[in-house]
mmCIF file of N, CA and C in Angstrom:
data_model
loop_
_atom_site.group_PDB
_atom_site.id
_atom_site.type_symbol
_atom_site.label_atom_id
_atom_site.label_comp_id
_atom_site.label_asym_id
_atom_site.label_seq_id
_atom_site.Cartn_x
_atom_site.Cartn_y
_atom_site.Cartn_z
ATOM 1 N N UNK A 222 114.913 155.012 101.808
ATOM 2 C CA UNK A 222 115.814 155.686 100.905
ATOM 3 C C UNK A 222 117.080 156.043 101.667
ATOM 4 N N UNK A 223 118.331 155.888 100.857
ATOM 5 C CA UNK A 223 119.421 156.455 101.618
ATOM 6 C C UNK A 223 120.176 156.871 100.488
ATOM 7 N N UNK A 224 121.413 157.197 100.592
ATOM 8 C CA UNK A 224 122.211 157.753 100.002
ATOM 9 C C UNK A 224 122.975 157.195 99.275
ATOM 10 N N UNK A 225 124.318 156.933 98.323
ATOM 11 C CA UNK A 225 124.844 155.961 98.067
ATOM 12 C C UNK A 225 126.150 156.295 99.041
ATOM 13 N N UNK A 226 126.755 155.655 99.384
ATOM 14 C CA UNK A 226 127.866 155.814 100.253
ATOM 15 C C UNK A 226 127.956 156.269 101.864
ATOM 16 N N UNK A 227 126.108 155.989 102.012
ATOM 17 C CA UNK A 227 125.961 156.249 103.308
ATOM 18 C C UNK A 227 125.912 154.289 103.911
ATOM 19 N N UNK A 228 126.288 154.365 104.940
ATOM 20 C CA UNK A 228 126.084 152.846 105.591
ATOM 21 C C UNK A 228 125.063 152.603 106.306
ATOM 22 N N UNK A 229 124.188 153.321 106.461
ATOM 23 C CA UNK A 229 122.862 152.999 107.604
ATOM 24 C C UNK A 229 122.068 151.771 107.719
ATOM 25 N N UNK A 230 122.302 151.689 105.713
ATOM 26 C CA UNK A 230 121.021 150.268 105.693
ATOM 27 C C UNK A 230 122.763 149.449 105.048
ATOM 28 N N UNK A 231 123.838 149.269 105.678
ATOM 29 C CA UNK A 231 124.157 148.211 105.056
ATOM 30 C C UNK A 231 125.436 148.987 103.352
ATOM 31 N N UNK A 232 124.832 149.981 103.262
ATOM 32 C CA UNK A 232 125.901 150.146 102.017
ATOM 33 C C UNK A 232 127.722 150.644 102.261
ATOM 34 N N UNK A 233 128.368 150.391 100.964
ATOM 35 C CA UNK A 233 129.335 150.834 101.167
ATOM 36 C C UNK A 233 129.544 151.997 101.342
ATOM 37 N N UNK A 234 130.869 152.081 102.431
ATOM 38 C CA UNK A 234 130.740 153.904 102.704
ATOM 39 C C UNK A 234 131.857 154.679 101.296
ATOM 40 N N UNK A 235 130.963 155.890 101.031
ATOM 41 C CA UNK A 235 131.815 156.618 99.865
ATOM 42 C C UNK A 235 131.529 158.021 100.134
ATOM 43 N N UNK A 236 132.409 158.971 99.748
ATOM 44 C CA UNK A 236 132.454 159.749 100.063
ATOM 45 C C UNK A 236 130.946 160.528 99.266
ATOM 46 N N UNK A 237 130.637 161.777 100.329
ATOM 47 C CA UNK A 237 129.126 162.418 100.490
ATOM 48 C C UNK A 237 129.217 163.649 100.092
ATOM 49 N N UNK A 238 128.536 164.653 99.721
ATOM 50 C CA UNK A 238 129.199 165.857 99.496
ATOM 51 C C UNK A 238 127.500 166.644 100.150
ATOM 52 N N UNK A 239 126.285 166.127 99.473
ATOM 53 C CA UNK A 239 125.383 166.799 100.276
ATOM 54 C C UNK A 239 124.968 166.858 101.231
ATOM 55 N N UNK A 240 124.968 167.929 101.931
ATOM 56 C CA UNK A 240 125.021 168.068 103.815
ATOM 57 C C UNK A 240 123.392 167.224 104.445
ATOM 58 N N UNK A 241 123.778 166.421 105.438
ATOM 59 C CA UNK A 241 122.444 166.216 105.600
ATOM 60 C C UNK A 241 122.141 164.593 105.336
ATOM 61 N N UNK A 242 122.514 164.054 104.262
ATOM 62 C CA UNK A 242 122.338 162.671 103.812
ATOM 63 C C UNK A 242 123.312 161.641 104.384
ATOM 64 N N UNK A 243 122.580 160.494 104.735
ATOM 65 C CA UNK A 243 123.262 158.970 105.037
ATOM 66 C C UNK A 243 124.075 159.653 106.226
ATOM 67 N N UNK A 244 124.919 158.071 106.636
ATOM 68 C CA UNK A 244 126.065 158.083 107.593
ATOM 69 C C UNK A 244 127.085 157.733 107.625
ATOM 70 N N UNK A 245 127.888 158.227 108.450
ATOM 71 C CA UNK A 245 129.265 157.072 107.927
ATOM 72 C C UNK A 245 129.738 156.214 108.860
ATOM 73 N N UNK A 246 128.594 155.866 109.781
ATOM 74 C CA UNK A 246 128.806 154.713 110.788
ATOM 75 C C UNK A 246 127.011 154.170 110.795
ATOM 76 N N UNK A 247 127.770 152.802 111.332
ATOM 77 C CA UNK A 247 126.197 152.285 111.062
ATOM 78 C C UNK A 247 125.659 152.203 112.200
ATOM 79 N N UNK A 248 124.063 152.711 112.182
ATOM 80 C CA UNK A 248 123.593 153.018 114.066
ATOM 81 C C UNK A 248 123.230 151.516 114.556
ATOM 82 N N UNK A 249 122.817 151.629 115.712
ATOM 83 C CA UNK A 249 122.428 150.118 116.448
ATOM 84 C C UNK A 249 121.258 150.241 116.584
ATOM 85 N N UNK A 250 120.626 151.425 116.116
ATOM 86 C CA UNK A 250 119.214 151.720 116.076
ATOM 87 C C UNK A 250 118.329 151.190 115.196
ATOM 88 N N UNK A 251 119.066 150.467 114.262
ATOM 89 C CA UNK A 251 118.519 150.175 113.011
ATOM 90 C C UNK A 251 118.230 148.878 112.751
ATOM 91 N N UNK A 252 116.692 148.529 112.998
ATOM 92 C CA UNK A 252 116.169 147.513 113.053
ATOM 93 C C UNK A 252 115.774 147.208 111.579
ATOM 94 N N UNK A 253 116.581 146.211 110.825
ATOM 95 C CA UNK A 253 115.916 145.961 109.362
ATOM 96 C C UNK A 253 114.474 144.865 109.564
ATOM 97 N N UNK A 254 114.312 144.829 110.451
ATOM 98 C CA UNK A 254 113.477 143.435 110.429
ATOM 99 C C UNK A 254 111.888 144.482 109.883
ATOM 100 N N UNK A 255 112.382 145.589 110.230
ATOM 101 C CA UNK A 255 111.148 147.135 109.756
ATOM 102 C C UNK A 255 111.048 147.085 108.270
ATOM 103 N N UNK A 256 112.545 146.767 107.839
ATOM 104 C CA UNK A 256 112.704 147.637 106.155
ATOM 105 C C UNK A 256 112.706 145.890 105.661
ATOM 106 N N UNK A 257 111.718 146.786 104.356
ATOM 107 C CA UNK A 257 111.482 145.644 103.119
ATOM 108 C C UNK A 257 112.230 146.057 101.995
ATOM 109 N N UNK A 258 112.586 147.020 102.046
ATOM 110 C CA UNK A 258 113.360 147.871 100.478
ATOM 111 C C UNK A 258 114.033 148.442 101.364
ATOM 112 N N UNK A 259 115.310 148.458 100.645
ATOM 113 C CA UNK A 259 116.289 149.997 100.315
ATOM 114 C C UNK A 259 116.710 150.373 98.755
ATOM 115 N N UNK A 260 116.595 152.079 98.949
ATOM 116 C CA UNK A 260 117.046 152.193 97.498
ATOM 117 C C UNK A 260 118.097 153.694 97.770
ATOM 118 N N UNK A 261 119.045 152.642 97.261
ATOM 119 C CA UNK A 261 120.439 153.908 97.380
ATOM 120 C C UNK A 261 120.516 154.769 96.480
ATOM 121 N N UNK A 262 120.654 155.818 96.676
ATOM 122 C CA UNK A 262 120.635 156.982 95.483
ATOM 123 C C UNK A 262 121.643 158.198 95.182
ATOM 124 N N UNK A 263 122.097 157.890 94.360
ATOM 125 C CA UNK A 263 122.767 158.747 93.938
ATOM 126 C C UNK A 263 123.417 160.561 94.030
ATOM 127 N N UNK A 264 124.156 160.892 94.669
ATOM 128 C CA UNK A 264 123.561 161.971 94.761
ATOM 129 C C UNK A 264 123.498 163.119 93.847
ATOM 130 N N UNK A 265 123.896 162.646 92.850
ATOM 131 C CA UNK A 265 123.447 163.602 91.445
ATOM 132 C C UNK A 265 121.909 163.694 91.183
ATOM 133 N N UNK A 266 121.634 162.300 91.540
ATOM 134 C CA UNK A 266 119.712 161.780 91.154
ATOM 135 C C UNK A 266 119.131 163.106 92.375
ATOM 136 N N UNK A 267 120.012 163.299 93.279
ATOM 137 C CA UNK A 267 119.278 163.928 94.197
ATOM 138 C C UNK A 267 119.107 165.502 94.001
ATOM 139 N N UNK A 268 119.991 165.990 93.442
ATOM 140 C CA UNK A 268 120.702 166.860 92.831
ATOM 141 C C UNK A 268 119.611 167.937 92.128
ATOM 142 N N UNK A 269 119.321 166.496 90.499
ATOM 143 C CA UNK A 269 119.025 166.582 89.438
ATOM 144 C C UNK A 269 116.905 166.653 90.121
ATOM 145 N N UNK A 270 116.424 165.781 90.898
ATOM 146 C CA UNK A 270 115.330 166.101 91.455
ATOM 147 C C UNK A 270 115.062 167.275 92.058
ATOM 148 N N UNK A 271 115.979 168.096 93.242
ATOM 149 C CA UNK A 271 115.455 168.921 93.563
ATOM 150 C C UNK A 271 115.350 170.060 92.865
ATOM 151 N N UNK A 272 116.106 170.199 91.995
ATOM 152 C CA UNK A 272 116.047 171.288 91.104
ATOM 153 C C UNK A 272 114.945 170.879 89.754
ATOM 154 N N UNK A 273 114.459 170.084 89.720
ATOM 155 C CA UNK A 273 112.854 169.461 89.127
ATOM 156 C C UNK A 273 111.769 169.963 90.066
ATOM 157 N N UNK A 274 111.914 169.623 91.163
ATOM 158 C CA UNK A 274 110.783 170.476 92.293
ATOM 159 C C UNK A 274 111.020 171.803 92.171
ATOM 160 N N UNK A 275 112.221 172.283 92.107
ATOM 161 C CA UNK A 275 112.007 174.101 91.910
ATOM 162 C C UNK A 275 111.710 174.468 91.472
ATOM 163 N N UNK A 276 112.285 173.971 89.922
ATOM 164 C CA UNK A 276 111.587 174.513 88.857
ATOM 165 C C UNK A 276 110.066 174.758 88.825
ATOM 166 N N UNK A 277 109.217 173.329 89.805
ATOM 167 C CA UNK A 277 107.997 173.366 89.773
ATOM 168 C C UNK A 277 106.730 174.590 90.475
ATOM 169 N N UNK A 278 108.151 174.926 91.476
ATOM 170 C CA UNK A 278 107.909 176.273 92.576
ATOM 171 C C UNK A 278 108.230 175.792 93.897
ATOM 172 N N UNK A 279 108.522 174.142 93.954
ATOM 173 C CA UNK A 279 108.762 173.421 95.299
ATOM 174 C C UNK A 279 110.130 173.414 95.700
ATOM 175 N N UNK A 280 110.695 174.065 96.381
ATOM 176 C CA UNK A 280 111.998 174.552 97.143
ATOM 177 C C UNK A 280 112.426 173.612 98.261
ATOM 178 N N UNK A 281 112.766 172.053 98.159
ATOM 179 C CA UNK A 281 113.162 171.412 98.989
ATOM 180 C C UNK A 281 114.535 171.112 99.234
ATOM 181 N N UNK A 282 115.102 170.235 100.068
ATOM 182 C CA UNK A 282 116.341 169.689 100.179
ATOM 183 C C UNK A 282 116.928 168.682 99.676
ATOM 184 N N UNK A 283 118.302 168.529 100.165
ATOM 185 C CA UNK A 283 118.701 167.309 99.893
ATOM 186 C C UNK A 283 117.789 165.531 100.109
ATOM 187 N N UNK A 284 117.378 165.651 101.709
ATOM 188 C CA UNK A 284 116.721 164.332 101.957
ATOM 189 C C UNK A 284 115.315 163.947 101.091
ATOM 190 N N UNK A 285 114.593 165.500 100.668
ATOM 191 C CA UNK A 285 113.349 165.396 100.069
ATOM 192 C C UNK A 285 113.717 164.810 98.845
ATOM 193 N N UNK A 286 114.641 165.847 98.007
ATOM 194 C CA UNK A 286 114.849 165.429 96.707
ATOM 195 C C UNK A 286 115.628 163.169 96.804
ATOM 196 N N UNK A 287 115.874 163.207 97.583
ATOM 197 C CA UNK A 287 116.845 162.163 97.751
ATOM 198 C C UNK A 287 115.464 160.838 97.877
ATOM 199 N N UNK A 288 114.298 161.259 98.956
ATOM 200 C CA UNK A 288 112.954 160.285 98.917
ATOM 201 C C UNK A 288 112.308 160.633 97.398
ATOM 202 N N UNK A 289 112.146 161.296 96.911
ATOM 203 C CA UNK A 289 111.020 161.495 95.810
ATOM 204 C C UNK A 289 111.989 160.610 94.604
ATOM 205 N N UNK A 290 113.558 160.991 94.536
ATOM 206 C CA UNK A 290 113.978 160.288 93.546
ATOM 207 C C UNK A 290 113.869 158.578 93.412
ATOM 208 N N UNK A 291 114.463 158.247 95.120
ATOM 209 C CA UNK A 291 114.265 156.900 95.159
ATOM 210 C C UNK A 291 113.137 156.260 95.398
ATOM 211 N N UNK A 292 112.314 156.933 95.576
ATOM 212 C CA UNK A 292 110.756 156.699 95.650
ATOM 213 C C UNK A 292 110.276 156.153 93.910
ATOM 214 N N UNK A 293 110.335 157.338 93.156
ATOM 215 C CA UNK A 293 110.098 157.175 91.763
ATOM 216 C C UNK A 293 110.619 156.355 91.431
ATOM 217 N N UNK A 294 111.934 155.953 91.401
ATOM 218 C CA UNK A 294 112.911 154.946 90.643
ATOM 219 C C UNK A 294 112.029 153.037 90.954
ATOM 220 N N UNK A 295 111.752 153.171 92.656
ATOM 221 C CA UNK A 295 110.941 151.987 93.031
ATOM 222 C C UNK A 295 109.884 152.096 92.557
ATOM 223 N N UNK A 296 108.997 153.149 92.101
ATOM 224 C CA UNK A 296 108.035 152.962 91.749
ATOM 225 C C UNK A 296 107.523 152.106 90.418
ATOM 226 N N UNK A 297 108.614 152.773 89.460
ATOM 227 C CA UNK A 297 108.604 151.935 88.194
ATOM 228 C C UNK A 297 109.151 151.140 88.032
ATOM 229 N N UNK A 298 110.598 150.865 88.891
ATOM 230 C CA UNK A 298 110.769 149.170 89.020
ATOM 231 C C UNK A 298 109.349 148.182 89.491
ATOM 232 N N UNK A 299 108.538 148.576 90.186
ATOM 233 C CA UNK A 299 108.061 147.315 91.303
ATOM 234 C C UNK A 299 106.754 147.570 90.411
ATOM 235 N N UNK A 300 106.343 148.533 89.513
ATOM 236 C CA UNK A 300 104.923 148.723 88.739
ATOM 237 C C UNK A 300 105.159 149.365 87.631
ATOM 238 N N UNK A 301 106.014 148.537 86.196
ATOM 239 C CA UNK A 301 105.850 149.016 85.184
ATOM 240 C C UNK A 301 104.832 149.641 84.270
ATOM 241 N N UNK A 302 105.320 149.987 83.897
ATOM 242 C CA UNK A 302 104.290 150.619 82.913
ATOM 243 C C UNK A 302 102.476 151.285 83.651
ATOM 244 N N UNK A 303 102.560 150.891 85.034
ATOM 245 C CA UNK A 303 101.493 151.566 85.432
ATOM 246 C C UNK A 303 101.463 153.102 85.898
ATOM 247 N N UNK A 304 100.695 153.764 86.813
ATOM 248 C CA UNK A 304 100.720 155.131 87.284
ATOM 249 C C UNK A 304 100.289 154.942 88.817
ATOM 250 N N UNK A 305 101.308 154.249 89.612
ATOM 251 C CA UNK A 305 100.987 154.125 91.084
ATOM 252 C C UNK A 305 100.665 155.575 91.769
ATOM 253 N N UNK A 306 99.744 155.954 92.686
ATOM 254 C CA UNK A 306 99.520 156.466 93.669
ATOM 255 C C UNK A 306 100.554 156.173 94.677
ATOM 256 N N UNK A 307 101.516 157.022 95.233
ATOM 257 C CA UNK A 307 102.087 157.301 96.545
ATOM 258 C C UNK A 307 102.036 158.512 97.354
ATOM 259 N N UNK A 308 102.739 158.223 98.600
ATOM 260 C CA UNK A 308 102.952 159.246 99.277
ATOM 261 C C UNK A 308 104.301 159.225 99.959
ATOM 262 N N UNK A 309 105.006 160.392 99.903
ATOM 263 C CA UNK A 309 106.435 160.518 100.417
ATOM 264 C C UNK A 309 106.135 161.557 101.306
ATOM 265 N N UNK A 310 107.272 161.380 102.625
ATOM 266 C CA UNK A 310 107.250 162.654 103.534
ATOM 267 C C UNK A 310 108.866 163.198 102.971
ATOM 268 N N UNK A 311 108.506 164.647 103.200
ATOM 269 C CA UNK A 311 109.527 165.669 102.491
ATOM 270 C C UNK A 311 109.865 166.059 103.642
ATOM 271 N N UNK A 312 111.124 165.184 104.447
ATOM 272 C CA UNK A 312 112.058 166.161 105.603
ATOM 273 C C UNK A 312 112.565 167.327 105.499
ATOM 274 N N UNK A 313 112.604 167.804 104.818
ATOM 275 C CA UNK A 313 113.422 169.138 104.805
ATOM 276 C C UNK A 313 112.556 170.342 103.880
ATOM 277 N N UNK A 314 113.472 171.125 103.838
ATOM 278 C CA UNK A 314 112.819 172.477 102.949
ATOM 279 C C UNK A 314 114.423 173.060 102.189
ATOM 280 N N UNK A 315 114.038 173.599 101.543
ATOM 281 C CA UNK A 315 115.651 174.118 100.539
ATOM 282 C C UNK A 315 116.162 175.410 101.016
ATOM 283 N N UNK A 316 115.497 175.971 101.906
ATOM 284 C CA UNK A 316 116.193 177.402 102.243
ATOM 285 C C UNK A 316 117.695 177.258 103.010
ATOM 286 N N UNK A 317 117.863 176.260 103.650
ATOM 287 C CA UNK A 317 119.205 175.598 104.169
ATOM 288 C C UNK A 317 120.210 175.357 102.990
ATOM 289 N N UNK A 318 119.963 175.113 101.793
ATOM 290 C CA UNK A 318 120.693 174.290 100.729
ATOM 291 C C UNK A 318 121.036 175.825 99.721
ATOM 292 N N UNK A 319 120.800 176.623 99.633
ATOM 293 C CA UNK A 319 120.330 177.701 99.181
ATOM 294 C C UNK A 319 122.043 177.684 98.712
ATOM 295 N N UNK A 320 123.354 177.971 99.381
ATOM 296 C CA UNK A 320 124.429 178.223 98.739
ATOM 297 C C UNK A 320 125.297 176.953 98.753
ATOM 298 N N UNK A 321 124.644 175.643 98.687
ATOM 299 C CA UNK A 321 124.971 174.485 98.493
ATOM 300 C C UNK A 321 124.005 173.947 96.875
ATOM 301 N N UNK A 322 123.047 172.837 97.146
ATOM 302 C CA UNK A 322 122.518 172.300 96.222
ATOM 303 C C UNK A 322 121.947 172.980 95.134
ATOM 304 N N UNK A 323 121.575 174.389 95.799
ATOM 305 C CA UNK A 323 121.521 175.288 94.289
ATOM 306 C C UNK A 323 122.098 176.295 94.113
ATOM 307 N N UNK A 324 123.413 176.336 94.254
ATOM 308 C CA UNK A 324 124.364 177.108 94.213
ATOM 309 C C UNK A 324 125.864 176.936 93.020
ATOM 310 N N UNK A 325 125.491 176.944 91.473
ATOM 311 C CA UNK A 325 126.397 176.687 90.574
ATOM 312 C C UNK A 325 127.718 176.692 91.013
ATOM 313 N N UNK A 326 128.765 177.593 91.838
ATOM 314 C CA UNK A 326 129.739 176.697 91.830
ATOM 315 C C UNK A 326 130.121 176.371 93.100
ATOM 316 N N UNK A 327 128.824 175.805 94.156
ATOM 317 C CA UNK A 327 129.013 174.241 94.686
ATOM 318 C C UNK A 327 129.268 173.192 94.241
ATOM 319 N N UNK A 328 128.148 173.400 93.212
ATOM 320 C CA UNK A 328 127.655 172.240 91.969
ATOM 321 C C UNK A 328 129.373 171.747 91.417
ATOM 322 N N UNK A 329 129.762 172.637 90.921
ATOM 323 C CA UNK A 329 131.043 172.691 89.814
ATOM 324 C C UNK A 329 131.808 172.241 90.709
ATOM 325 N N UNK A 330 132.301 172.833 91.956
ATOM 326 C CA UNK A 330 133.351 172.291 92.872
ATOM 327 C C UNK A 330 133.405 170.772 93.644
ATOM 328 N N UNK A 331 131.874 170.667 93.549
ATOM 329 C CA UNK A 331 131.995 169.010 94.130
ATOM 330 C C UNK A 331 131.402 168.082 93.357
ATOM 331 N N UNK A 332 130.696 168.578 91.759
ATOM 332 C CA UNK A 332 130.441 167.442 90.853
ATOM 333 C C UNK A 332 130.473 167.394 89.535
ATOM 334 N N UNK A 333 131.501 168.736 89.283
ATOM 335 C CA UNK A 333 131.756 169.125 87.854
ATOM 336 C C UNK A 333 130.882 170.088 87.554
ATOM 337 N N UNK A 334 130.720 170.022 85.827
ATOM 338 C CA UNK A 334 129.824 171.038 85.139
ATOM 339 C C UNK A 334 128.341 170.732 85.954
ATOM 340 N N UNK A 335 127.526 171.690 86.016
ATOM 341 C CA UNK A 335 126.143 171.833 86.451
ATOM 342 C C UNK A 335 125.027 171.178 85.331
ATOM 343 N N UNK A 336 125.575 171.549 84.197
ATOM 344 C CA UNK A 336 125.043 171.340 83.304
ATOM 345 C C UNK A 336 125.039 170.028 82.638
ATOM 346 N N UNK A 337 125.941 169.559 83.302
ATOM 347 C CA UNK A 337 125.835 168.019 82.841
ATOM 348 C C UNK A 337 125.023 167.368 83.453
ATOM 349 N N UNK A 338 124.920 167.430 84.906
ATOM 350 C CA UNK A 338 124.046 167.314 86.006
ATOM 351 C C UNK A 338 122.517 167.375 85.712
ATOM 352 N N UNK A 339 122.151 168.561 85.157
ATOM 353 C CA UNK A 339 120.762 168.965 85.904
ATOM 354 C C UNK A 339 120.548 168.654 83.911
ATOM 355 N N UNK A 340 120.832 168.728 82.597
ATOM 356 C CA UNK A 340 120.477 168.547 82.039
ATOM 357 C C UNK A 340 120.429 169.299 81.013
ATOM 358 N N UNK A 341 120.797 170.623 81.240
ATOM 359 C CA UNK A 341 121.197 172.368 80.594
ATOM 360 C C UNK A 341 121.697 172.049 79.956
#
């Protein structure tokens, strides 16, 4: 999973606003011959997930919300209509993001209304 406008696996670079996600240089560390998928994501999708985990009582970050979204999205591309079993690791925790990703006018200042966003 990466970001959209991060370059790590290869994408175009665009500007980022959540702290923490993608790069804006591409490392030499990065052996694709490892990766079978990438799935670039949005960072509204990332946005709009972690505040789905809160709601749930799960208080994560940007990178978590950012794997679970692009996780899900592959999931039902690559296995329609079924109910795959996975497992994602959740890098982060949300107490860092606290006056960023859930902070209404972060939200407003770097992606408009909130409410358009999350679904309100």
């Amino acid at each position: 999973m990466d970001a959209v406008g991060s370059v790590t696996f290869g994408g175009l670079p665009e500007r980022r606003m959540v702290p923490g996600l993608g790069t804006s240089t591409r490392l030499a560390l990065v052996d694709e011959s490892f990766v079978d998928d990438v799935v670039h994501v949005p960072e509204t999708d990332t946005i709009r997930t972690v505040h789905a985990l809160a709601s749930r009582g799960f208080l994560f970050g940007g990178s978590t919300g950012t794997v679970v979204s692009g996780a899900s999205r592959w999931l039902e591309a690559k296995y329609p209509g079924e109910d795959p079993v996975a497992v994602a690791i959740a890098p982060d925790l949300g107490e860092r993001y606290l006056d960023s990703l859930y902070e209404e006018n972060w939200l407003r200042e770097h992606f408009g209304d909130p409410a358009a966003i999350l679904g309100d």
